[in-house]
mmCIF file of C-alpha atoms and ligand atoms in Angstrom:
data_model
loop_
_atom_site.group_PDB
_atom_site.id
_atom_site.type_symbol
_atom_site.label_atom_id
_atom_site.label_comp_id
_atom_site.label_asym_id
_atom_site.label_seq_id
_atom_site.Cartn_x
_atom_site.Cartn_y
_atom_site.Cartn_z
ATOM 1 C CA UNK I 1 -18.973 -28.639 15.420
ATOM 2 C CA UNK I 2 -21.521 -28.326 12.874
ATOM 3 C CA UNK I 3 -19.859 -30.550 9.979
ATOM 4 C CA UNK I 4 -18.666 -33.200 12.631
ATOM 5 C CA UNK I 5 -22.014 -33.023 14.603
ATOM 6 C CA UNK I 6 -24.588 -31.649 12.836
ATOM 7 C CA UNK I 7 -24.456 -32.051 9.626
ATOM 8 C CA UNK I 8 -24.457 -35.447 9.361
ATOM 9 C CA UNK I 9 -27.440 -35.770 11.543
ATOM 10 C CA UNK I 10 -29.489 -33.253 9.471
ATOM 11 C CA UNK I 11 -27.618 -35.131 6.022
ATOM 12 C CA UNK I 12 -29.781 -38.487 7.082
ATOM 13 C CA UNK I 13 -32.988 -36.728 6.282
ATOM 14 C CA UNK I 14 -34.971 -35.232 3.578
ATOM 15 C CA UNK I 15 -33.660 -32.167 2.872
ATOM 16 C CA UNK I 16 -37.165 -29.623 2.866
ATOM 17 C CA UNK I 17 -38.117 -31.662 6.150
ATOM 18 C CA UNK I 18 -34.373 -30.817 7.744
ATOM 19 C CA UNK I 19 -34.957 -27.076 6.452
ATOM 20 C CA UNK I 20 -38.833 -26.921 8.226
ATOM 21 C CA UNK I 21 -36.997 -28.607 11.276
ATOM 22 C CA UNK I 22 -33.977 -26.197 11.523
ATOM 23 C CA UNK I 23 -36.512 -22.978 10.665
ATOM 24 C CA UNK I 24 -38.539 -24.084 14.219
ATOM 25 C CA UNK I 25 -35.258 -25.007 15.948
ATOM 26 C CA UNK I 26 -33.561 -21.472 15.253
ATOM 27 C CA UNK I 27 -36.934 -19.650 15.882
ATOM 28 C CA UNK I 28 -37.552 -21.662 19.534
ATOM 29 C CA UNK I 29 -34.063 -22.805 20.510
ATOM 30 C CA UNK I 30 -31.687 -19.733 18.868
ATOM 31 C CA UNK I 31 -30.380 -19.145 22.133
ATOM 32 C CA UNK I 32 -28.594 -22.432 22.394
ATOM 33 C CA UNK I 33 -27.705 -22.048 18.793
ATOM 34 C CA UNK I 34 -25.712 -18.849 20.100
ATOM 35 C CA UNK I 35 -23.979 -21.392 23.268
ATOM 36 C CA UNK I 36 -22.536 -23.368 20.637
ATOM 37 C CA UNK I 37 -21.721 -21.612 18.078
ATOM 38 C CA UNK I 38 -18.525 -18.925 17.958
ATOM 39 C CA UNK I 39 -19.596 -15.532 18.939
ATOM 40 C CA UNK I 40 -20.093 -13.561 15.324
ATOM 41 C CA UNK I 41 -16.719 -11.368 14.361
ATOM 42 C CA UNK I 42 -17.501 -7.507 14.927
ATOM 43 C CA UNK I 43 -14.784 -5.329 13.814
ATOM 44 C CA UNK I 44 -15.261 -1.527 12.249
ATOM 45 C CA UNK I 45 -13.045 -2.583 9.732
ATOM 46 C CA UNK I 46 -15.711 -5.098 8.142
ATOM 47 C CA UNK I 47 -18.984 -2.746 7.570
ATOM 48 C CA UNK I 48 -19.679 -1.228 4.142
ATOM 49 C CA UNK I 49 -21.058 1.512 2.542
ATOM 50 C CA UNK I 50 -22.613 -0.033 -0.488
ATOM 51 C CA UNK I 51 -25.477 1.591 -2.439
ATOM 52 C CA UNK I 52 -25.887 4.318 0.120
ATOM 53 C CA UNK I 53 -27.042 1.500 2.802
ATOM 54 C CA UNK I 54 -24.232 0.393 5.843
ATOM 55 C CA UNK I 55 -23.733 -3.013 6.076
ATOM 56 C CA UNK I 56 -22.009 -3.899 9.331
ATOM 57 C CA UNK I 57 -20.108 -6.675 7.334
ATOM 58 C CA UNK I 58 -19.920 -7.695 3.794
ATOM 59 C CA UNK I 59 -21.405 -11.661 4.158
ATOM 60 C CA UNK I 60 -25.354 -11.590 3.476
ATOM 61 C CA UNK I 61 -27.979 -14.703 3.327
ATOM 62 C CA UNK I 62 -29.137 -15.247 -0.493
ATOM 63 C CA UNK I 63 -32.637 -15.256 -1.240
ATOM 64 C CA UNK I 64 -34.873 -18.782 -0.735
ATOM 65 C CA UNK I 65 -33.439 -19.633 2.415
ATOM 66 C CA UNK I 66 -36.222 -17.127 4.421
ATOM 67 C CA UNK I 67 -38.596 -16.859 1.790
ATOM 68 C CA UNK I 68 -41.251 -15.776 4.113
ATOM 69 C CA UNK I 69 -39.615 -13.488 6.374
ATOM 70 C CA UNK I 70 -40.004 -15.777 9.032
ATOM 71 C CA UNK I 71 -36.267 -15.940 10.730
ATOM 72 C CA UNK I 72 -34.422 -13.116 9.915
ATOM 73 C CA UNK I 73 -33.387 -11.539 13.125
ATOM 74 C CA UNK I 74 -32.581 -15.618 14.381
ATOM 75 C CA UNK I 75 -30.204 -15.344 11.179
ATOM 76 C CA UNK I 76 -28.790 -12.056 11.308
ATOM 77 C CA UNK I 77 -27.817 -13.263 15.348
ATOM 78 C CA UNK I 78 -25.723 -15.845 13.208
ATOM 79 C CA UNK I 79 -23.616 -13.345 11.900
ATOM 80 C CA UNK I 80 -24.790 -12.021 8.718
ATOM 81 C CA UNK I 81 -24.330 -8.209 7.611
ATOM 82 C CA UNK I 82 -27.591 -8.431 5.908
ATOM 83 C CA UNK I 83 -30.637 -10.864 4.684
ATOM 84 C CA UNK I 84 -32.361 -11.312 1.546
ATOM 85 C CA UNK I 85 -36.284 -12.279 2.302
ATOM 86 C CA UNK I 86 -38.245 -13.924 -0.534
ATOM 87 C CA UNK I 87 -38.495 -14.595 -3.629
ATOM 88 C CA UNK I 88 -42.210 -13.211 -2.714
ATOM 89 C CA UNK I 89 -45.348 -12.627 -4.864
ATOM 90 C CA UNK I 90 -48.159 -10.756 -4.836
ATOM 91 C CA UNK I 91 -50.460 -14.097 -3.634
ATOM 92 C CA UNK I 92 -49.341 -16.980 -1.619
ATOM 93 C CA UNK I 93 -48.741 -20.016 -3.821
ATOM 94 C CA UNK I 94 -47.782 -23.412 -3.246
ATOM 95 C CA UNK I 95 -44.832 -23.818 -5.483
ATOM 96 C CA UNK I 96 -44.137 -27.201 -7.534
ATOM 97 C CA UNK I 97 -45.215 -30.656 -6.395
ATOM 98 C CA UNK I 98 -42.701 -32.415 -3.368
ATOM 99 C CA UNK I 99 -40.041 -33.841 -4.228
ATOM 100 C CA UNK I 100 -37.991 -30.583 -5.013
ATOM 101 C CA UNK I 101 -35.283 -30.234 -3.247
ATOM 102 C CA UNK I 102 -32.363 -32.319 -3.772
ATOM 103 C CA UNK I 103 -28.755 -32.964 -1.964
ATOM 104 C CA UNK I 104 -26.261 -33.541 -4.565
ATOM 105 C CA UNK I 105 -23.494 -34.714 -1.518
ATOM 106 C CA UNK I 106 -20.583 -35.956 -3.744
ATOM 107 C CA UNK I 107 -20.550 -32.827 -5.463
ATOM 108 C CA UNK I 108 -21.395 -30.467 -2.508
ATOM 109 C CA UNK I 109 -24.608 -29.160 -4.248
ATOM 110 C CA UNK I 110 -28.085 -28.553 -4.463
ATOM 111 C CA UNK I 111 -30.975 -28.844 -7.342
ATOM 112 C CA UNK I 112 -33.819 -27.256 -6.272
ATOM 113 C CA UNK I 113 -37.327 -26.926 -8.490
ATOM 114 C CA UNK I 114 -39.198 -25.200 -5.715
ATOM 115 C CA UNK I 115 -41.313 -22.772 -7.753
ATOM 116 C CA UNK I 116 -41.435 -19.803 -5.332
ATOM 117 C CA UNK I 117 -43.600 -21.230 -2.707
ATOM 118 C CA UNK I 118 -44.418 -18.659 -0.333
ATOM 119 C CA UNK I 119 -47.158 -17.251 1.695
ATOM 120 C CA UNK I 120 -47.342 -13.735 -0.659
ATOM 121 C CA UNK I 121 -46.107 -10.466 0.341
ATOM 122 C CA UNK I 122 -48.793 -9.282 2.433
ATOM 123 C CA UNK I 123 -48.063 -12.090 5.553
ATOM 124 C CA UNK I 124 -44.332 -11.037 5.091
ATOM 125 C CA UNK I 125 -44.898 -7.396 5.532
ATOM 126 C CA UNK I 126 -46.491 -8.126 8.434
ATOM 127 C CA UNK I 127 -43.720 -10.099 10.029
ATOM 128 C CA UNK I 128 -41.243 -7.460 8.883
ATOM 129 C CA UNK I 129 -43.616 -4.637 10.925
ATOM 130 C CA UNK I 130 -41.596 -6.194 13.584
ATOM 131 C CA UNK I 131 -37.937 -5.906 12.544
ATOM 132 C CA UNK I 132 -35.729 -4.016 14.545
ATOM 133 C CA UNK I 133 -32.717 -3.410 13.162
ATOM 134 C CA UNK I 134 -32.020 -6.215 10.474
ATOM 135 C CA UNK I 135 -30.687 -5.013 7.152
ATOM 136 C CA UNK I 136 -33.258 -6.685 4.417
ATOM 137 C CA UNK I 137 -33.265 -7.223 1.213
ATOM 138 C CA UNK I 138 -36.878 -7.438 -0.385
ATOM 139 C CA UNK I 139 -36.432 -10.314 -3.320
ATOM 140 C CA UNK I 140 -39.339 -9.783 -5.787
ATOM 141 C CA UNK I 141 -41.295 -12.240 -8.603
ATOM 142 C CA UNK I 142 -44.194 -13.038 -10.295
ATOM 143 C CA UNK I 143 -46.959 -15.476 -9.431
ATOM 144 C CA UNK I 144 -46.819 -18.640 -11.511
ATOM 145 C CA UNK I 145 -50.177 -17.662 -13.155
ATOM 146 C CA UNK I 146 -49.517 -14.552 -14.178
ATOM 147 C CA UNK I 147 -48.547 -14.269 -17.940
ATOM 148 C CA UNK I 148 -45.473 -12.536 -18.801
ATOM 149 C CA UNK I 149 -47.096 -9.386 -20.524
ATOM 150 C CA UNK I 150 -48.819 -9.092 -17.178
ATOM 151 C CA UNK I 151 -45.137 -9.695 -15.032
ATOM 152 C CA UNK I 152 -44.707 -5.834 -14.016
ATOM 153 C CA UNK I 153 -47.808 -5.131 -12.337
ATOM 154 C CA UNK I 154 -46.903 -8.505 -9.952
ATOM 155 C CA UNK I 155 -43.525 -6.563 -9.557
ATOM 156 C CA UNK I 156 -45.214 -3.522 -8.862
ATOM 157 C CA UNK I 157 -47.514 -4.896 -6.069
ATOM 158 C CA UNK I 158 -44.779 -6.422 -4.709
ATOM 159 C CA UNK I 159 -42.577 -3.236 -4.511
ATOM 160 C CA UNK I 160 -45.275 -0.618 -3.355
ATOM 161 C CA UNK I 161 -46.037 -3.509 -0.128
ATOM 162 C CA UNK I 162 -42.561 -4.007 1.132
ATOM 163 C CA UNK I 163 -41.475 -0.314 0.252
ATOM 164 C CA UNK I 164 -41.729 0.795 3.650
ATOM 165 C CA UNK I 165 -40.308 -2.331 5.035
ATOM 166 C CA UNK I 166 -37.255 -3.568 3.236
ATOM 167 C CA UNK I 167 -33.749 -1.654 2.490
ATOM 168 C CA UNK I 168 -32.923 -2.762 -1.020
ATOM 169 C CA UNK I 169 -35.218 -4.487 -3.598
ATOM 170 C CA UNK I 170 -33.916 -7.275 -5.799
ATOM 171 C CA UNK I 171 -36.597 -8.252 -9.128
ATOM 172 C CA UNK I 172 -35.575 -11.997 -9.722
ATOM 173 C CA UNK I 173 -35.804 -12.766 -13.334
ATOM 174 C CA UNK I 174 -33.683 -15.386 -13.436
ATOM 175 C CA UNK I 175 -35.209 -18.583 -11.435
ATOM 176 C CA UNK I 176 -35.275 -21.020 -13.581
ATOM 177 C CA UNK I 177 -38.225 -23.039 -12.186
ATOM 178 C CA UNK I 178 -40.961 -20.143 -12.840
ATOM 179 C CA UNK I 179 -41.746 -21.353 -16.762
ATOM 180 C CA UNK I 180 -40.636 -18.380 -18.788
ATOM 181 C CA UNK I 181 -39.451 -16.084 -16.506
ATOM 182 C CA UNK I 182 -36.312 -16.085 -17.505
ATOM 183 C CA UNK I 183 -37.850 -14.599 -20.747
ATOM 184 C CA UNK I 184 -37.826 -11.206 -18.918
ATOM 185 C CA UNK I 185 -33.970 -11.089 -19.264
ATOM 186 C CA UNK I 186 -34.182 -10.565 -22.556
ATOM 187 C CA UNK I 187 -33.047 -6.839 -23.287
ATOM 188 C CA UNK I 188 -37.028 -4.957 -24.772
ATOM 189 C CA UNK I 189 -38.783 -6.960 -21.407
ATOM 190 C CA UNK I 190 -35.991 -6.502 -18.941
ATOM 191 C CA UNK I 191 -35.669 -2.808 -19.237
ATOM 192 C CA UNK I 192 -39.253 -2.036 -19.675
ATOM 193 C CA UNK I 193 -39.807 -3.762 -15.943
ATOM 194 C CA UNK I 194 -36.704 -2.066 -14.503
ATOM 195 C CA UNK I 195 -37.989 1.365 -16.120
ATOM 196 C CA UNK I 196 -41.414 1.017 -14.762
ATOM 197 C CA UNK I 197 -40.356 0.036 -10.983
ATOM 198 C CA UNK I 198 -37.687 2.670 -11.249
ATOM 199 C CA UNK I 199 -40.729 4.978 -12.006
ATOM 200 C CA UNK I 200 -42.525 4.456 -9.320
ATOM 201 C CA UNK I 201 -39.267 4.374 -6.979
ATOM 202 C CA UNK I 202 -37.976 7.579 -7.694
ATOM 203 C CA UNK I 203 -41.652 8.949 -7.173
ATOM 204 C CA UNK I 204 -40.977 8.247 -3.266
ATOM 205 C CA UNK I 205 -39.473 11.203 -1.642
ATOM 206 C CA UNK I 206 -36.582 8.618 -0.449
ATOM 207 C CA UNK I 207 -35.953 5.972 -3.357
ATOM 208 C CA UNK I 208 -34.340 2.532 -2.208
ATOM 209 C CA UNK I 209 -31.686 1.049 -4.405
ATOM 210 C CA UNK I 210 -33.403 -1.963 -6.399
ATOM 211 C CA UNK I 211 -30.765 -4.382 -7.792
ATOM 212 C CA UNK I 212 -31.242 -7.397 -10.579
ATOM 213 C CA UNK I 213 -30.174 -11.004 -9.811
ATOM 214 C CA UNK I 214 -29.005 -12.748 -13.313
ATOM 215 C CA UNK I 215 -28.498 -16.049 -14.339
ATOM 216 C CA UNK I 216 -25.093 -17.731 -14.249
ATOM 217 C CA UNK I 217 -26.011 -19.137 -17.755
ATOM 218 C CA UNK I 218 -26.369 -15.629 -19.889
ATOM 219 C CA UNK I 219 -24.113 -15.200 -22.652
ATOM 220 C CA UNK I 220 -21.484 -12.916 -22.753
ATOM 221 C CA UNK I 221 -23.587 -11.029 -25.335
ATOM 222 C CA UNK I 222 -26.335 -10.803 -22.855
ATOM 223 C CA UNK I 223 -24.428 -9.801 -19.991
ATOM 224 C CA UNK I 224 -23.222 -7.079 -22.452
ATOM 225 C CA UNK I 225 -26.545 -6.002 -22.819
ATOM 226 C CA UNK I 226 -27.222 -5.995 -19.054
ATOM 227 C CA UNK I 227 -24.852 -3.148 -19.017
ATOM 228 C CA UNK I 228 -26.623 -1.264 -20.784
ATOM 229 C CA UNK I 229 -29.621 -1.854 -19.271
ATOM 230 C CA UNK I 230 -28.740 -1.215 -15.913
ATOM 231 C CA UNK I 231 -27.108 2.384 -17.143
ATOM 232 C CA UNK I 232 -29.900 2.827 -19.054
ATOM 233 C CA UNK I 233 -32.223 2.319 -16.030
ATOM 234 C CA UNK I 234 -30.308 3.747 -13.265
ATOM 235 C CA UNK I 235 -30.781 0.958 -11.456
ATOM 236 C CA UNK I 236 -28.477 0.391 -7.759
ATOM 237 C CA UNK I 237 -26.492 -3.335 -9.145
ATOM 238 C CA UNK I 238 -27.066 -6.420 -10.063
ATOM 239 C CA UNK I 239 -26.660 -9.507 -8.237
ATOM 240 C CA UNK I 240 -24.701 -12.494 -9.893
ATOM 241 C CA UNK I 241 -25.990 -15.770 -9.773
ATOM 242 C CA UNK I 242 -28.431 -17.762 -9.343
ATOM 243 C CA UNK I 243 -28.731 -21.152 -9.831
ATOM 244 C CA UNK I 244 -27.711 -22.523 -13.017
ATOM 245 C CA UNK I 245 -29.452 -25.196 -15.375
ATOM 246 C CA UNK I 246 -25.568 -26.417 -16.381
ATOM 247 C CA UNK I 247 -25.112 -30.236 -15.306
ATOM 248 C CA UNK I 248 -21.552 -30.310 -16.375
ATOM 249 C CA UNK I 249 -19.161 -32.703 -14.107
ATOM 250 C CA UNK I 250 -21.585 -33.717 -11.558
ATOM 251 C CA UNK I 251 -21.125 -37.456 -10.034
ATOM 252 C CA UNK I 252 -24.093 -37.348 -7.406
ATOM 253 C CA UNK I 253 -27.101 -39.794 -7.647
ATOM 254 C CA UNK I 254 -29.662 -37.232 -7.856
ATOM 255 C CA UNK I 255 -27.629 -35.162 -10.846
ATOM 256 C CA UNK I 256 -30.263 -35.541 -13.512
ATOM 257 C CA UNK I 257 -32.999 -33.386 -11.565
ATOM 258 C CA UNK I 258 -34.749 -30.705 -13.163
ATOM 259 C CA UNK I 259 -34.522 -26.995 -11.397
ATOM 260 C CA UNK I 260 -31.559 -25.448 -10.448
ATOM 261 C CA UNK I 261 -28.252 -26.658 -9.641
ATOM 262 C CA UNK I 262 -26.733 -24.193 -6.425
ATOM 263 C CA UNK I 263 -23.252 -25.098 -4.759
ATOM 264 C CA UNK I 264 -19.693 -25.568 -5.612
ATOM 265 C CA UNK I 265 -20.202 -26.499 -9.210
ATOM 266 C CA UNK I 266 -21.541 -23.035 -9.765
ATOM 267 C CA UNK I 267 -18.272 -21.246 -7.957
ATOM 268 C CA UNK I 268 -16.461 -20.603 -10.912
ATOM 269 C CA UNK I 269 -18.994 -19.386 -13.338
ATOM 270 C CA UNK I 270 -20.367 -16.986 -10.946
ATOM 271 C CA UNK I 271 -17.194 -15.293 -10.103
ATOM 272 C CA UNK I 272 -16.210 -15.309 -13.932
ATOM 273 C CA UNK I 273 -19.923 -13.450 -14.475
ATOM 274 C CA UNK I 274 -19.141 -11.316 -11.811
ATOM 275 C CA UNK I 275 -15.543 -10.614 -13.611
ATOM 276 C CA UNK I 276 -17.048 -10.060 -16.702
ATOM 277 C CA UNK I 277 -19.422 -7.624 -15.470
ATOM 278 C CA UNK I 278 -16.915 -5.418 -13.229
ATOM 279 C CA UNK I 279 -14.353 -5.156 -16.017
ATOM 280 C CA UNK I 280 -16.711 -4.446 -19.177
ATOM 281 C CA UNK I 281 -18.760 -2.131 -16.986
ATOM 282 C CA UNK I 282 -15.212 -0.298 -15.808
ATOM 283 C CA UNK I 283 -16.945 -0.987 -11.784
ATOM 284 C CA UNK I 284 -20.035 1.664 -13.199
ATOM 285 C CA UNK I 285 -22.223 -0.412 -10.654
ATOM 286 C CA UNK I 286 -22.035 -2.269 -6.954
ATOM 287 C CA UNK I 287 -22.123 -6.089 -7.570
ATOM 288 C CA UNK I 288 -23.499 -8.678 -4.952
ATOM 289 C CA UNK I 289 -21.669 -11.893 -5.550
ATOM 290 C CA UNK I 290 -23.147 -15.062 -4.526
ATOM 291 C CA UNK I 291 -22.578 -19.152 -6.000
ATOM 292 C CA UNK I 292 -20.746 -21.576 -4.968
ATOM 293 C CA UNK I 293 -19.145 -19.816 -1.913
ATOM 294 C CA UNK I 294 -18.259 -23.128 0.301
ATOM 295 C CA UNK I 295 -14.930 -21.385 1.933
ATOM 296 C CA UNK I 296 -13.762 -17.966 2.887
ATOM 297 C CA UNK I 297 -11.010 -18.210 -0.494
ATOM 298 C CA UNK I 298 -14.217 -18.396 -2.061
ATOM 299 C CA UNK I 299 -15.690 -15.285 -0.980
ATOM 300 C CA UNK I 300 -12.536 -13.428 -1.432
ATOM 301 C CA UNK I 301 -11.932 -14.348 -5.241
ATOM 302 C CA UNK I 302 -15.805 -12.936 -5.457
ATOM 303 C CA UNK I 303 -14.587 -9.818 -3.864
ATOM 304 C CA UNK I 304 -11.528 -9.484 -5.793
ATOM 305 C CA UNK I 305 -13.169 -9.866 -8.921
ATOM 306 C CA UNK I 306 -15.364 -7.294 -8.290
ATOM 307 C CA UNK I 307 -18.016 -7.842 -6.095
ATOM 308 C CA UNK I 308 -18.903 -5.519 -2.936
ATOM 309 C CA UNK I 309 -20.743 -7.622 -1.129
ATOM 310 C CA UNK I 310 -21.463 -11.601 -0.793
ATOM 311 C CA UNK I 311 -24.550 -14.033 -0.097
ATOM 312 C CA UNK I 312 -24.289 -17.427 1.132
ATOM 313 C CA UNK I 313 -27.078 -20.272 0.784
ATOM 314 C CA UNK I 314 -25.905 -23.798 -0.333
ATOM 315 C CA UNK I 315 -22.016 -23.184 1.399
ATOM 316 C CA UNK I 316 -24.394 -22.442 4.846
ATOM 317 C CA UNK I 317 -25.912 -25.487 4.461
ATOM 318 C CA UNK I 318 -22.911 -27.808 3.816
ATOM 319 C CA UNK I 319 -20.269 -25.297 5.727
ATOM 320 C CA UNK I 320 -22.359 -24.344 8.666
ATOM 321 C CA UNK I 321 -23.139 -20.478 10.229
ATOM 322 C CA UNK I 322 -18.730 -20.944 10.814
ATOM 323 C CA UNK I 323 -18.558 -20.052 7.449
ATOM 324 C CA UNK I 324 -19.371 -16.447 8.137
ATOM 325 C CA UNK I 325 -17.359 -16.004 10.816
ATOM 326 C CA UNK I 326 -14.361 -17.253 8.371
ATOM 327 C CA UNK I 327 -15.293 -15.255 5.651
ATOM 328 C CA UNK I 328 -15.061 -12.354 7.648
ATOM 329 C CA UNK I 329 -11.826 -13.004 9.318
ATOM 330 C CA UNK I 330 -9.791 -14.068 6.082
ATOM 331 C CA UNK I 331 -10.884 -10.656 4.781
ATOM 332 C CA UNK I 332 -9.738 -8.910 8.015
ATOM 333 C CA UNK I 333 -6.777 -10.538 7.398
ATOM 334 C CA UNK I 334 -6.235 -9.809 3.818
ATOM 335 C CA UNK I 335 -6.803 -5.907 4.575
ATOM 336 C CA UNK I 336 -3.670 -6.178 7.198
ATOM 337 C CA UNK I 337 -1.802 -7.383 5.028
HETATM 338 C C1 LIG D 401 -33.479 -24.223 -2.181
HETATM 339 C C2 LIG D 401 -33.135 -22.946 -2.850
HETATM 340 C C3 LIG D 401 -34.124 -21.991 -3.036
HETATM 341 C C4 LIG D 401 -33.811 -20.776 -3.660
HETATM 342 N N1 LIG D 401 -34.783 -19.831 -3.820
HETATM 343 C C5 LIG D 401 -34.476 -18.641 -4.380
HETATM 344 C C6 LIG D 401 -35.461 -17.623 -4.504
HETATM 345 O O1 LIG D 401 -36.607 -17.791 -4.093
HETATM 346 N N2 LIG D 401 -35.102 -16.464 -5.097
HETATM 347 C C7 LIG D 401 -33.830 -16.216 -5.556
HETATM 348 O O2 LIG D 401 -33.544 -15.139 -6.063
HETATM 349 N N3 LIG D 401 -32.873 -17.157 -5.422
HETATM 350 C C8 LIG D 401 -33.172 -18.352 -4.852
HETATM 351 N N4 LIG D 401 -32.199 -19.297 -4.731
HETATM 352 C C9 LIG D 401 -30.843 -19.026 -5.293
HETATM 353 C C10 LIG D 401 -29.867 -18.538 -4.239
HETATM 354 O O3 LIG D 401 -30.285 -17.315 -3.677
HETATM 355 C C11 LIG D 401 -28.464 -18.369 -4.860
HETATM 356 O O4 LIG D 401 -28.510 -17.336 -5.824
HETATM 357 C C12 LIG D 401 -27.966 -19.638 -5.544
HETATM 358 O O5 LIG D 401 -28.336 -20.775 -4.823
HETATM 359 C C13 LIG D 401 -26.434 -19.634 -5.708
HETATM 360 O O6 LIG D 401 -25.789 -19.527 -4.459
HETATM 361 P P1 LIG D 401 -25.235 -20.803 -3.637
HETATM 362 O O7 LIG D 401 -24.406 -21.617 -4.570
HETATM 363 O O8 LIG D 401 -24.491 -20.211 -2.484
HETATM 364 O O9 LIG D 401 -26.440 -21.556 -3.174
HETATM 365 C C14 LIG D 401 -32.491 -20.521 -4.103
HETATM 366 C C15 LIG D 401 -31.504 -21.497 -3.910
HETATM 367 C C16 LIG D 401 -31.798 -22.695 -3.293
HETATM 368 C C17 LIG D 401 -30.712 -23.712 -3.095
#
């Protein structure tokens, strides 16, 4: 229904106007979403205990899709175990200039330069006052005008707001379309932010698990040296990938676009990150896997090389909400076996 229908309606315009139009569709129309679509898989056999949180199954949104908090119980009705809000700052910001989001159709893909736009954390925390009974993930960043050396207290404000509101924190130091944030990878930064949030975290009288989301394009040297860091730290996971700058084999029109490439050309390098990790770390820490995941063999190689849970974002554009349902069902059917 949705790749025969659809999507090819939605593929005929520009793709930030099609995501504005499907955000107001799902948010005023989700109840005929739910008519058409099949009924989301619920099954004992597919929740999780991961990080001390229950997921009622193990497929998840990835960050940018509800960057604002705006449609998360609209998406979790889609199926999803759990949602990833943000990446949010501590003030609204615009993100880059328009054009910045680009189809790559040919090689089922997306480059996207959007910047973190987003209305800050404050208007999301009061949107997520209203969640019922969503699992969230609280993505964090820094504002594009805030230097580098001043990155943690951004994190900081960002954590303290959505403590009370969110399940798990993620600190996103790996867009690549925030100059120089990817900077705070590096081992002295990286572990200096992570120390200070964890700080403040396990000054709570209930600390939440916060997870890092890497790049796809670390070395193995650097992944080596997340290890460490997130022993060092105590930190819950990390999640593996985001988009990558690599523009190998693409054939699409639009493949020379700067930001970050998202979608089947990132399958394999995310699930060979997420390998790395699992075996060099002997499984010390939960992984979240997400890149690239366009079918449910996909999501299983991610699982079977390591990861506990999954996100979706470019496969749920070009698959559809199906997707999840399939996901879940080929790994119902893999644990029968
Ligand atoms: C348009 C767009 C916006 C994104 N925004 C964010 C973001 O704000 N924060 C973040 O951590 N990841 C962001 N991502 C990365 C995704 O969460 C995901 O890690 C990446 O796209 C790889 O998964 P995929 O191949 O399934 O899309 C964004 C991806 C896309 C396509």
């Amino acid at each position: 229904m949705y790749k025969s229908l659809i999507r090819p309606f939605l593929f005929k315009f520009d793709p930030e106007e099609v995501h504005h139009f499907t955000f107001s569709f799902l948010k005023n129309f989700g109840f005929l979403a739910k008519l058409f679509l099949p009924k989301p898989i619920e099954d004992k056999r597919l929740e999780r205990e991961v990080f001390g949180l229950k997921f009622k199954n193990p497929v998840g949104l990835a960050a940018g899709f509800d960057k604002d908090a705006k449609l998360f119980s609209e998406l979790s009705d889609l199926g999803f175990g759990f949602i990833e809000i943000g990446t949010l700052t501590p003030r609204p910001q615009p993100g880059n200039d328009k054009k910045r989001l680009f189809r790559l159709k040919e090689d089922s893909a997306i480059i996207n330069r959007m910047g973190f736009n987003n209305g800050g954390v404050d208007e999301a925390v009061e949107r997520l006052k209203k969640n019922k009974n969503v699992l969230i993930g609280g993505n964090i960043g820094k504002n594009k005008v805030t230097p580098n050396e001043e990155a943690v207290n951004d994190y900081k404000i960002c954590f303290e707001k959505l403590f009370p509101y969110v399940d798990y924190f993620v600190v996103n130091v790996s867009s690549p379309n925030t100059p120089n944030l990817r900077e705070l990878q590096e081992k002295e930064p990286l572990t200096k932010l992570l120390g200070e949030l964890q700080k403040l975290n396990f000054e709570k009288p209930k600390p939440k698990p916060i997870l890092l989301k890497i790049a796809p394009d670390l070395t193995d040297e650097q992944l080596l040296d997340i290890i460490d860091i997130v022993k060092e730290t105590q930190i819950a996971g990390v999640i593996a990938t985001n988009t990558t700058l690599s523009r190998e084999n693409l054939i699409s029109e639009n493949k020379s676009e700067t930001g970050g490439l998202s979608g089947k050309p990132l399958t394999k390098r995310s699930t060979e990150v997420i390998r790395f990790l699992s075996d060099k770390s002997g499984k010390a820490f939960p992984i979240i896997g997400v890149g690239g995941i366009h079918t449910a063999q996909d999501a299983i190689e991610k699982l079977e090389a390591g990861a506990s849970l999954v996100q979706l974002y470019t496969g749920f554009i070009y698959e559809g909400p199906e997707l999840i349902n399939e996901i879940n069902q080929a790994i119902l059917e893999k644990e029968s076996i």
